[in-house]
PDB file of C-alpha atoms in Angstrom:
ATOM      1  CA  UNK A   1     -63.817 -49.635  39.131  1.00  0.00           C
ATOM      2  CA  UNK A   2     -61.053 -51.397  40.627  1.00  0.00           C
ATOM      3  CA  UNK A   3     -63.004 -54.808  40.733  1.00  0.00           C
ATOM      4  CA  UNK A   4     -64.014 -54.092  36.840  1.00  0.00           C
ATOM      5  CA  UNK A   5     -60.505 -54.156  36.323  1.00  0.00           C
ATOM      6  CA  UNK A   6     -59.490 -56.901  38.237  1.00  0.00           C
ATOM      7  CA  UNK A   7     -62.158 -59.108  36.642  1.00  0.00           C
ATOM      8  CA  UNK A   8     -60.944 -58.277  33.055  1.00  0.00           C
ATOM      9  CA  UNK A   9     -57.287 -59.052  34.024  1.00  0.00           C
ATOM     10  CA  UNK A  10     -58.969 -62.473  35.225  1.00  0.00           C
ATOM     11  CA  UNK A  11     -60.799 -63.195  32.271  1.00  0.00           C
ATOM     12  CA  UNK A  12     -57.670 -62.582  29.810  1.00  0.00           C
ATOM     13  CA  UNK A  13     -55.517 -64.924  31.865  1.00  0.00           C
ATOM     14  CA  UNK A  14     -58.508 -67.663  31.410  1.00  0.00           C
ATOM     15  CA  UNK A  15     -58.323 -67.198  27.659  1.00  0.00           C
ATOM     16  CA  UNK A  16     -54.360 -67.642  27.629  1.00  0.00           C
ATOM     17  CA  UNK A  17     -55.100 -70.589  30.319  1.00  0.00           C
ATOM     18  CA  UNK A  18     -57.731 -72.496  28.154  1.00  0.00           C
ATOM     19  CA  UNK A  19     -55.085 -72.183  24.674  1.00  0.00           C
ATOM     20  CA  UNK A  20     -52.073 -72.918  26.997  1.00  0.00           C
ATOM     21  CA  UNK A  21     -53.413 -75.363  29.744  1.00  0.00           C
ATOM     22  CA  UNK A  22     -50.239 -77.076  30.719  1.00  0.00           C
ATOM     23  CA  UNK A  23     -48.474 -73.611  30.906  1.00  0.00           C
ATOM     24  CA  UNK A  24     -47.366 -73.081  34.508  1.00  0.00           C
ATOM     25  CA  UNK A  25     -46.671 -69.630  34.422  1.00  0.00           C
ATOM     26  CA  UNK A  26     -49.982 -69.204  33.000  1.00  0.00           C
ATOM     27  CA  UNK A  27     -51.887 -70.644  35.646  1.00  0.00           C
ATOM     28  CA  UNK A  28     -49.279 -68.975  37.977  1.00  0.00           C
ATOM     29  CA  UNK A  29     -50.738 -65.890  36.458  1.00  0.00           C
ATOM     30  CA  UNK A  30     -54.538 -66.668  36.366  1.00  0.00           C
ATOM     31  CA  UNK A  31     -53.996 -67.655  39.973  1.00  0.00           C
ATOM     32  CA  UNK A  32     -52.496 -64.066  40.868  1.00  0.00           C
ATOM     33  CA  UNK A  33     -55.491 -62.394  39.347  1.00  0.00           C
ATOM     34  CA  UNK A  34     -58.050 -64.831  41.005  1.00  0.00           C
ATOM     35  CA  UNK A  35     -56.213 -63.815  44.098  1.00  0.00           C
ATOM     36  CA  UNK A  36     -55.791 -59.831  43.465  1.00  0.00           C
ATOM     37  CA  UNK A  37     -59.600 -60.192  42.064  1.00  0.00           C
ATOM     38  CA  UNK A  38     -60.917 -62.082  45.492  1.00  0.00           C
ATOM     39  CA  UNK A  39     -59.326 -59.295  47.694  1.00  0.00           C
ATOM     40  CA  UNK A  40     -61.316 -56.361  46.042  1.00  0.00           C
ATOM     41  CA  UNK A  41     -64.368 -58.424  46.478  1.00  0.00           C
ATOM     42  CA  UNK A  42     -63.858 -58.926  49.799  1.00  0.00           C
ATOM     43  CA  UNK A  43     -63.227 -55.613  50.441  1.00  0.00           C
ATOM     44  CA  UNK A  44     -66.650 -54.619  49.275  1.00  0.00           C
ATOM     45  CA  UNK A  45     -68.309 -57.073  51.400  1.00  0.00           C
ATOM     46  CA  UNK A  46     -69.218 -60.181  48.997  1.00  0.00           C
ATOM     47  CA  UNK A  47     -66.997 -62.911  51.026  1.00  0.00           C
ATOM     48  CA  UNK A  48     -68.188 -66.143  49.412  1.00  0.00           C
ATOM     49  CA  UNK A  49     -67.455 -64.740  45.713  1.00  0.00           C
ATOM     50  CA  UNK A  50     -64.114 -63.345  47.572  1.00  0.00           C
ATOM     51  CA  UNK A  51     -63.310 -66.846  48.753  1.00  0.00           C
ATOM     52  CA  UNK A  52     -64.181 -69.090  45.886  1.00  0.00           C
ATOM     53  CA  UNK A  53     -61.628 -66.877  43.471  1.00  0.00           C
ATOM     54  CA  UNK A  54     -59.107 -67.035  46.563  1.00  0.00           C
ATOM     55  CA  UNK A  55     -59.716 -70.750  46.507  1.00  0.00           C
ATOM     56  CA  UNK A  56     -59.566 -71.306  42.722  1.00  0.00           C
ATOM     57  CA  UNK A  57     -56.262 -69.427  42.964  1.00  0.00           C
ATOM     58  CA  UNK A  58     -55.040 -72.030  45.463  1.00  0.00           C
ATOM     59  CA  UNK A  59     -56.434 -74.892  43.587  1.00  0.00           C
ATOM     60  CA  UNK A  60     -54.673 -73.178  40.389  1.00  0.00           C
ATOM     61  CA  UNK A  61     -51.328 -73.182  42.126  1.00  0.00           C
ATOM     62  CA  UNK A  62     -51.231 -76.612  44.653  1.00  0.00           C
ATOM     63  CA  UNK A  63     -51.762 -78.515  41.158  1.00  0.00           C
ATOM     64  CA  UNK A  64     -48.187 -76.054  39.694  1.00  0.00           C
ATOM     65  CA  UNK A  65     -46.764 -77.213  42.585  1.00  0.00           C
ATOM     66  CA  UNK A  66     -47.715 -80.856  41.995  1.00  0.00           C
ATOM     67  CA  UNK A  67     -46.493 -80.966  38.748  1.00  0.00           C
ATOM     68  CA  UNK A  68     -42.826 -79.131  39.865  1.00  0.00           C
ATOM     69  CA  UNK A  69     -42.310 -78.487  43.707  1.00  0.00           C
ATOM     70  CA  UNK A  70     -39.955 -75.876  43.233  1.00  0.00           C
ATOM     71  CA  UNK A  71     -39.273 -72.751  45.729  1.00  0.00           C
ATOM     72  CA  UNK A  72     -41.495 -70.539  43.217  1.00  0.00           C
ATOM     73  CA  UNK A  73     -43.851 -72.830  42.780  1.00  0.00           C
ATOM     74  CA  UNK A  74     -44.251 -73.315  46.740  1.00  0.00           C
ATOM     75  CA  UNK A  75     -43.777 -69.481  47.841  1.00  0.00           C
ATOM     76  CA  UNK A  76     -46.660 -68.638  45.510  1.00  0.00           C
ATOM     77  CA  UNK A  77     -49.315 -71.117  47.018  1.00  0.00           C
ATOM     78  CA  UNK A  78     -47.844 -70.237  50.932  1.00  0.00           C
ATOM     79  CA  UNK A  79     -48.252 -66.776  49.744  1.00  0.00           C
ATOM     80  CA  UNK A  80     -51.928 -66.683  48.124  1.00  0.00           C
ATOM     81  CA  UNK A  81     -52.936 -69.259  51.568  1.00  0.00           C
ATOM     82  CA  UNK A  82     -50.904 -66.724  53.805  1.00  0.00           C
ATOM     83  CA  UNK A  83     -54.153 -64.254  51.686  1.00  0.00           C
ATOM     84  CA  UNK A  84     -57.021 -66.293  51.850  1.00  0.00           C
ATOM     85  CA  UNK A  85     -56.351 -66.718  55.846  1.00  0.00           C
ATOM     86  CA  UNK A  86     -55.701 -63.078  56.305  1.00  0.00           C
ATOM     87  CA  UNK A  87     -58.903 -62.200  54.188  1.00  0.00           C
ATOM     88  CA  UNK A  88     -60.973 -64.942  57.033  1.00  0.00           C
ATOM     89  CA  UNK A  89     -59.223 -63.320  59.571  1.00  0.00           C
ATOM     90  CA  UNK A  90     -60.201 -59.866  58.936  1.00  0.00           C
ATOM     91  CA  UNK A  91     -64.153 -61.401  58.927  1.00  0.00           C
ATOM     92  CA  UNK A  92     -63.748 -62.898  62.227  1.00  0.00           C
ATOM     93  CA  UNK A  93     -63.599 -66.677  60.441  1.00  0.00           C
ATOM     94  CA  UNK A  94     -60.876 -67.470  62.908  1.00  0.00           C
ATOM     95  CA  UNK A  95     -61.486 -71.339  62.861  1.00  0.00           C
ATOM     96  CA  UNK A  96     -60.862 -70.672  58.376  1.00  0.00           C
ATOM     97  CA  UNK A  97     -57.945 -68.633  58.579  1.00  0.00           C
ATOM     98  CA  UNK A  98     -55.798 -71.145  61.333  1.00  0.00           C
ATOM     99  CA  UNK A  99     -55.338 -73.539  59.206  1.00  0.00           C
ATOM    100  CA  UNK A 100     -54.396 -71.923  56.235  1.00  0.00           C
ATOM    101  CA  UNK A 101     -51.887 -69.824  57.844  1.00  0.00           C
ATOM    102  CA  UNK A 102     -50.364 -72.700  59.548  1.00  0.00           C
ATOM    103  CA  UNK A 103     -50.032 -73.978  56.343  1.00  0.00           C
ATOM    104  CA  UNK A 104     -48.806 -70.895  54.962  1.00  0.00           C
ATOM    105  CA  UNK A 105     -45.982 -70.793  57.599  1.00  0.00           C
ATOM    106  CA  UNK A 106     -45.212 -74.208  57.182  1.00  0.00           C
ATOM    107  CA  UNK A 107     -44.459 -73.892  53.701  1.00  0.00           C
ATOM    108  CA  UNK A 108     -41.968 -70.776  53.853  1.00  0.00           C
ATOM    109  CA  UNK A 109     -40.351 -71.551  56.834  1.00  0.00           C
ATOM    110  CA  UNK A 110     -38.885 -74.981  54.509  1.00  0.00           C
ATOM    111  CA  UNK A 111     -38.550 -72.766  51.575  1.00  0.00           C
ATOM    112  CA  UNK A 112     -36.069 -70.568  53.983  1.00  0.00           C
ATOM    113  CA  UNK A 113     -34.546 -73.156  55.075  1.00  0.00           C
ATOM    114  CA  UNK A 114     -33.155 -74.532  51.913  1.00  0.00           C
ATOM    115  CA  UNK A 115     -32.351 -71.137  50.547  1.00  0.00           C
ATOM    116  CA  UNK A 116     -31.637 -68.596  53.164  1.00  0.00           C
ATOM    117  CA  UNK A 117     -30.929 -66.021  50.281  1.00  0.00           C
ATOM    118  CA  UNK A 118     -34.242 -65.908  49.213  1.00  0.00           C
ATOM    119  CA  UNK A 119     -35.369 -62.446  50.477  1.00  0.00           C
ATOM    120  CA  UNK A 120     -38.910 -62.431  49.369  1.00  0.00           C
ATOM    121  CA  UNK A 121     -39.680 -65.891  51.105  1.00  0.00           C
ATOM    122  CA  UNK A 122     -38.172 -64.605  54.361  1.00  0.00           C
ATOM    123  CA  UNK A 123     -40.020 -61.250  53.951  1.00  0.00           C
ATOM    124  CA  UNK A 124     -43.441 -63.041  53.447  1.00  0.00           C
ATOM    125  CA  UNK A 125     -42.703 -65.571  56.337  1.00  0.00           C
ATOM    126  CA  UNK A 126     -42.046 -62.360  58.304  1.00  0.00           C
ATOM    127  CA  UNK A 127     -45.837 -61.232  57.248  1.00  0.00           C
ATOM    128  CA  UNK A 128     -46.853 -64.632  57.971  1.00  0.00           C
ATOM    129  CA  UNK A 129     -46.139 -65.069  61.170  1.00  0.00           C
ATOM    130  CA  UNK A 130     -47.362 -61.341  62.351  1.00  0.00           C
ATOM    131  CA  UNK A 131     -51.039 -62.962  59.929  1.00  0.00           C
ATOM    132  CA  UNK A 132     -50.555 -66.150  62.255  1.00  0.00           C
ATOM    133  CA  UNK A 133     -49.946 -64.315  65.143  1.00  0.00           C
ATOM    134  CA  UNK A 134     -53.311 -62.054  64.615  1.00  0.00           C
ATOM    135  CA  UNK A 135     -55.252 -65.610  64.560  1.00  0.00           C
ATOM    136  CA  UNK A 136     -53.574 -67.061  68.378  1.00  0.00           C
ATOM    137  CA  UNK A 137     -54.231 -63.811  70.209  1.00  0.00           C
ATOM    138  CA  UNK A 138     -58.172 -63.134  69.172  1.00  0.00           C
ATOM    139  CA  UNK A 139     -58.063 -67.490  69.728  1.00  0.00           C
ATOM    140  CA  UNK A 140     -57.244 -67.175  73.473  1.00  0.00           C
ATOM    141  CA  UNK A 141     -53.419 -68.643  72.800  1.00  0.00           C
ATOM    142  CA  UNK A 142     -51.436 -65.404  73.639  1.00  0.00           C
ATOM    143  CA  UNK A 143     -48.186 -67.682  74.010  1.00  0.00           C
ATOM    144  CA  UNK A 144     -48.011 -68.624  70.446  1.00  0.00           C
ATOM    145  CA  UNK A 145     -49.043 -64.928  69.082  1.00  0.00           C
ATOM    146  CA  UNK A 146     -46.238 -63.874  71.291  1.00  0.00           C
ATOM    147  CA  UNK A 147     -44.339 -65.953  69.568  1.00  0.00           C
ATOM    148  CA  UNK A 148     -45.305 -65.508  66.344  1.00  0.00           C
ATOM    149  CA  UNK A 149     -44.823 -61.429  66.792  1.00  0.00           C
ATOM    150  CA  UNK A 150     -41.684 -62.154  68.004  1.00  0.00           C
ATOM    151  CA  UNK A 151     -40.547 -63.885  64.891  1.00  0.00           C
ATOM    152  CA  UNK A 152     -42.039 -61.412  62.752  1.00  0.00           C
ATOM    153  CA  UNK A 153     -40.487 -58.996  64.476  1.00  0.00           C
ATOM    154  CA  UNK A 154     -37.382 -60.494  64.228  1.00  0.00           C
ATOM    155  CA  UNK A 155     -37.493 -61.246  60.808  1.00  0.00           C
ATOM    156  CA  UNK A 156     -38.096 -57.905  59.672  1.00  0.00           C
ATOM    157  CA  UNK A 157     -35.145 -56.477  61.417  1.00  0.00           C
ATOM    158  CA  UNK A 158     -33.022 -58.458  60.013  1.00  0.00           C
ATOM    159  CA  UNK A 159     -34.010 -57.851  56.344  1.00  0.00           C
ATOM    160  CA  UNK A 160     -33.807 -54.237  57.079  1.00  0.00           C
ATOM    161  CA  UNK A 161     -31.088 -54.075  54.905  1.00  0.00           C
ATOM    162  CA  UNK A 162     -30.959 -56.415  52.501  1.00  0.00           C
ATOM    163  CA  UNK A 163     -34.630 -56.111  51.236  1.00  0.00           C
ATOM    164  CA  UNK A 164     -35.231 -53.226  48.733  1.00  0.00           C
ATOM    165  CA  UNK A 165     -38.495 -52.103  50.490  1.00  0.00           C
ATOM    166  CA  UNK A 166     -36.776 -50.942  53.685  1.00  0.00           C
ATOM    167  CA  UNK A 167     -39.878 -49.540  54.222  1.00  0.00           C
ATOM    168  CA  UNK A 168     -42.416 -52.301  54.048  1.00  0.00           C
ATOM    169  CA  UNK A 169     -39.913 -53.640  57.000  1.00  0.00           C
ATOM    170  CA  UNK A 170     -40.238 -50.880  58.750  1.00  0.00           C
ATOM    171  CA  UNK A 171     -43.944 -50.823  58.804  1.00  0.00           C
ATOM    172  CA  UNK A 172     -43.755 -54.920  59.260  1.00  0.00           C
ATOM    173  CA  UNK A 173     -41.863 -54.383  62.644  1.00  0.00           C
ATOM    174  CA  UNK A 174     -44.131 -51.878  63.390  1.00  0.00           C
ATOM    175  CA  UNK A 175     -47.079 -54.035  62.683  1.00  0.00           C
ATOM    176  CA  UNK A 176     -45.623 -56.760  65.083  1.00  0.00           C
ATOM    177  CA  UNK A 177     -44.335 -54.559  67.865  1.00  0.00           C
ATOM    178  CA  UNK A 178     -47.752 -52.808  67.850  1.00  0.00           C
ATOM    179  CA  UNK A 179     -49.931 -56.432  68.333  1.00  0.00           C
ATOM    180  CA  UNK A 180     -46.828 -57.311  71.012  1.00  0.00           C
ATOM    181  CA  UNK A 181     -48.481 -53.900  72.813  1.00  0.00           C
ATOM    182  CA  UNK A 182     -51.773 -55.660  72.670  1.00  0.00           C
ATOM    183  CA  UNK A 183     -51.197 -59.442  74.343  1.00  0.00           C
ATOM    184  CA  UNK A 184     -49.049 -57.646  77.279  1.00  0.00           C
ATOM    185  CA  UNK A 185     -51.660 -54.339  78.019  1.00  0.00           C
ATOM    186  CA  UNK A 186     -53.988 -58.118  78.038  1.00  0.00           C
ATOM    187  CA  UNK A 187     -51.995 -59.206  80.645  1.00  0.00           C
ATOM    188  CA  UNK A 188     -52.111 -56.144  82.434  1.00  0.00           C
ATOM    189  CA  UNK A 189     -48.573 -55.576  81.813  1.00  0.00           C
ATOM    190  CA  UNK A 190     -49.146 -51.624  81.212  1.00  0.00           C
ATOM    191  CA  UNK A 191     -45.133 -50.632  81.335  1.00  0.00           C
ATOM    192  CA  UNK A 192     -44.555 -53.544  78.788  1.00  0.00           C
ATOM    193  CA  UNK A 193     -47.420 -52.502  76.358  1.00  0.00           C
ATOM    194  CA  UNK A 194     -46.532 -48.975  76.369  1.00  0.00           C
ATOM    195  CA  UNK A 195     -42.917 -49.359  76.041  1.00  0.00           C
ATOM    196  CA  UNK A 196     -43.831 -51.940  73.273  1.00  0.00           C
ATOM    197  CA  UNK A 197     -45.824 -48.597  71.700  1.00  0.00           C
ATOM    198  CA  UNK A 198     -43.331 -46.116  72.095  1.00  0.00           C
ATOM    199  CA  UNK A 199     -41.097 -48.800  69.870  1.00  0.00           C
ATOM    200  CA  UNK A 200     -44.557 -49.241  67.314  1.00  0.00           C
ATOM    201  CA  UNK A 201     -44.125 -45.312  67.180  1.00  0.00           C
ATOM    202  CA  UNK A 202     -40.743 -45.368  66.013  1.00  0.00           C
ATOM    203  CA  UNK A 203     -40.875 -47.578  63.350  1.00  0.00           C
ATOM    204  CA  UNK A 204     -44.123 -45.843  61.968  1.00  0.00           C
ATOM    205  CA  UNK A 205     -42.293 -42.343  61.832  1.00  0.00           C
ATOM    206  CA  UNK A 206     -39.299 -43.854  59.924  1.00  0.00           C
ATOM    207  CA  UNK A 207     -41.867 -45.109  57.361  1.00  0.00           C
ATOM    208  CA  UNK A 208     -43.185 -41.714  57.205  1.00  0.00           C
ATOM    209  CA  UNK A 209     -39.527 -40.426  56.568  1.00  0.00           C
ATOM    210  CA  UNK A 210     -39.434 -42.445  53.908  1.00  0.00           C
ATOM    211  CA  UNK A 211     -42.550 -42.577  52.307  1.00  0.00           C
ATOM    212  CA  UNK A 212     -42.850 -40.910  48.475  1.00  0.00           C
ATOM    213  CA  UNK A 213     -43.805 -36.967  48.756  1.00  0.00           C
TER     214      UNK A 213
END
């Protein structure tokens, strides 16, 4: 059902695209539904269908950024790269999902850097690096997941409040804190890992507390 859906929302924004083809909020749109389309697929199993919408999406919004490089414009390609990697990632395509996360990072860390303000860039940097982070650890570079969990970690605390998900933060520190646990119990470091837990735990009870009843 939901992929049903997701394919009609596609093929509406192709029919706006094809009467509007210089429109980039159009293809801004068509890429979002590639995107949101490619992730159900994937979920169900059929990567290469997955991946060519995911890619079509990027393709979709590299040439928006082309034609204007603004912030919006940039955060939306970092962020539908930042998806494509995660969806290689979760299929073990580690050598795929590298380089489109570095990428991915790349991107938002300059779009952060010219405008600190901009809370959903620094939010999806934040889910970046904990995506980029994923990719070092299960590549053998524990120093730069460290790193990147760190940052994530980081970031997320510090949005706590300013964003108005409080609790997507929440369950992004969590997230971070909880792969932290992983490199250091790797190391052997038990004390570390479990304190690093105990932390995990915390975060994931205040999401409960303030998840919808």
């Amino acid at each position: 059902v939901r992929q049903k859906f997701a394919q009609r929302a596609v093929d509406r924004y192709e029919q706006f695209a094809s009467r509007r083809p210089n429109d980039g909020e159009v293809r801004a749109g068509l890429a979002q539904a590639k995107v949101s389309l490619g992730q159900v697929i994937g979920g169900i199993g059929s990567l290469d269908q997955a991946v060519g919408e995911m890619k079509g999406a990027i393709e979709l919004l590299a040439g928006n950024v082309a034609r204007n490089p603004s912030n919006v414009n940039r955060f939306r390609l970092a962020k539908a790269r930042n998806d494509l990697g995660q969806l290689y990632w979760s299929v073990q395509q580690k050598t795929d999902a590298l380089p489109l996360l570095d990428l991915s990072v790349n991107d938002l860390e300059a779009i952060v850097q010219k405008d600190p303000t901009d809370l959903e860039a620094r939010y999806e940097l934040a889910v970046a690096y904990n995506s980029r982070g994923n990719c070092r650890r299960e590549t053998d570079d524990s120093v730069g997941g460290r790193q990147d969990y760190e940052r994530s970690r980081e970031l997320h605390f510090a949005l706590i409040e300013q964003y108005p998900k409080k609790i997507d933060c929440y369950a992004g520190i969590s997230a971070a804190v909880h792969n932290l646990s992983l490199i250091y119990k790797s190391k052997k470091d038990y004390a570390k890992s479990l304190a690093l837990l105990d932390e995990s735990a915390k975060y994931d009870q205040l999401v409960l507390e303030l998840a919808p009843t």
